[in-house]
Amino acid sequence: MKNILFVASECVPFVKTGGLADVVGALPKMFPKSEYDVRVILPNYTCIPWEYREKFQYVHHFYMDLGQRFENVHVGIMTYQLDGITYYLIDNEYYFSGWAPYGTIRFDIEKFTFFSKAALAILPVINFKPDVIHCHDWQTGLVPVYLRTLYHDNPFFEGTKVIMTVHNLKFQGIWDINTFKYISGLPDYVFTPDRMEFYKDGNMLKAGMIFSDYITTVSDTYAGEIQTPEYGENLDDVLRFHNRKLCGIVNGIDYDLYNPGKDEFLYKTYNIRSHKKGKAANKMALQQELGLPIDENKYMIAIISRLTEQKGFDLIDWAMEGIVDPNVQLVVIGTGESKYENMFKHYQWVYSDRVSANIYYSEERSHKLYAAADALLMPSRFEPCGLTQMIALRYGTLPIVRETGGLKDTVLPYNEYEGTGTGFSFANYNADEMLKIVNYSKEVYYDHKEDWNKMVIRGMKEDFSWDISAKKYMELYDRVLGIN
Ligand code: ADP
């Protein structure tokens, strides 16, 4: 039996702000129970819905040293079982209360310093000795650091290996070194340029990667891109230096959660054979719900996204006039930077019969839109993996993407001569290039409907389940454990 421990700051169905939560929610379930004991450690946020929190069971509590200021910090341990996975939730109201998992960066740095140390501290208490600790993103960056420093001589962790998966290199957990020393209690020798120091500050993700036995990221292309200055977020030199312990493993999507044949959020479920009727019914019902003209022949383009610079909304701003001709309906569901929220609200005001700006987070509406739309626009500046385009394909909605990161690895551009491809793509971060490909997609949609429908079927047939990627993680676990 191999003991695998996931440590993460979000996880479906408890708490989600982005794709990270989908991954941490889905991947642990993919390992065969006969061979793997997989457990997951999360913060016990008070923003986790009460329907779950009321079922969390108390295990134990103790007090932990944390840095120079805090000698006795409360660490509560709660537990919960779901779909055969054991979750541990670290309780501390000071750090984990509030209506969202993240707040101001200074407090988040301290919050996840506490979380990272507590994640290791609870293991002897619950008597779970991991063979591999699998960390996710900067919030867990100090887990490998504590493991290899303050916990180095602890016999409980003898032989334990640690892997860091980078879901987005943009977020690194950077703060000044003196504060880090003060709140973490980590020894001075950690704060050198070859370890945690980063342009005179401390960097949790950098340290996490350096102290890990292996680094993964969420697509092959992104694994290559982040070793270049353009995408490396000032860590490209570190990643080049460590590139023998770096690889890309593309994410999958949860096929139970995203299944147009069974999705209870949809007005009408459908499958490959019934996609034309099913999608038309979903489109018209959504048009009615959103107050758009009801017409199944409108070309409905969806955007389902965090509204941040990363996702390429500047290009959409530039090209908007060209995108929304009278045949198009652009439906946005997203929240994020007020600049982009206001931008879409503005366009809804200007083109009230063509643009629907839904500035909120709604799992239900997003599923309805995946089913209703014809295309999904995702012109990301960079995209580590991206789940949205894979979900869209599963719902017969063709992605229009920029060829970067995971978008490049999962969307095959349409080739009208060979009759291949599952979507549309463009190479450079340029509004004209994007508009050209959006217009091309419209042309295929209206003038070559049969080809369009064939492409929809090819997309729906693609395998984006976790099977292949989970196997790659299992091989990686074996590799770091020195098995074969
Ligand atoms: P990222 O992790 O960068 O946010 P991904 O494409 O990997 O992007 O994952 C985004 C996930 O969040 C998808 O499951 C998508 O459906 C969901 N999502 C994003 N914005 C919203 C929203 N406003 N309402 C519902 N779901 C959303």
CSV table of C-alpha atoms in Angstrom, one decimal, residues 1 47-48 75 82 101-102 108 153 163 188 196 205 224 270 288 360 362 384 394 454:
chain,number,residue,atom,x,y,z
A,1,MET,CA,0.0,0.0,0.0
A,47,CYS,CA,-16.7,29.6,4.2
A,48,ILE,CA,-17.1,25.9,3.4
A,75,VAL,CA,-4.3,23.3,15.6
A,82,LEU,CA,-16.4,11.4,0.8
A,101,PRO,CA,-10.4,31.4,1.3
A,102,TYR,CA,-8.1,34.2,0.3
A,108,ASP,CA,-2.6,34.9,3.4
A,153,ASP,CA,15.5,14.6,11.7
A,163,ILE,CA,6.2,16.7,-5.1
A,188,ASP,CA,18.4,31.6,8.3
A,196,MET,CA,13.9,30.9,-0.7
A,205,LEU,CA,6.6,28.8,-4.4
A,224,GLY,CA,8.4,24.2,-21.6
A,270,TYR,CA,-28.1,15.2,-24.5
A,288,GLN,CA,-35.1,33.3,-22.5
A,360,TYR,CA,-21.3,36.4,-10.6
A,362,SER,CA,-22.6,30.2,-10.5
A,384,PRO,CA,-1.1,26.5,-17.5
A,394,ARG,CA,-17.4,17.6,-23.7
A,454,LYS,CA,-18.7,16.6,-37.4
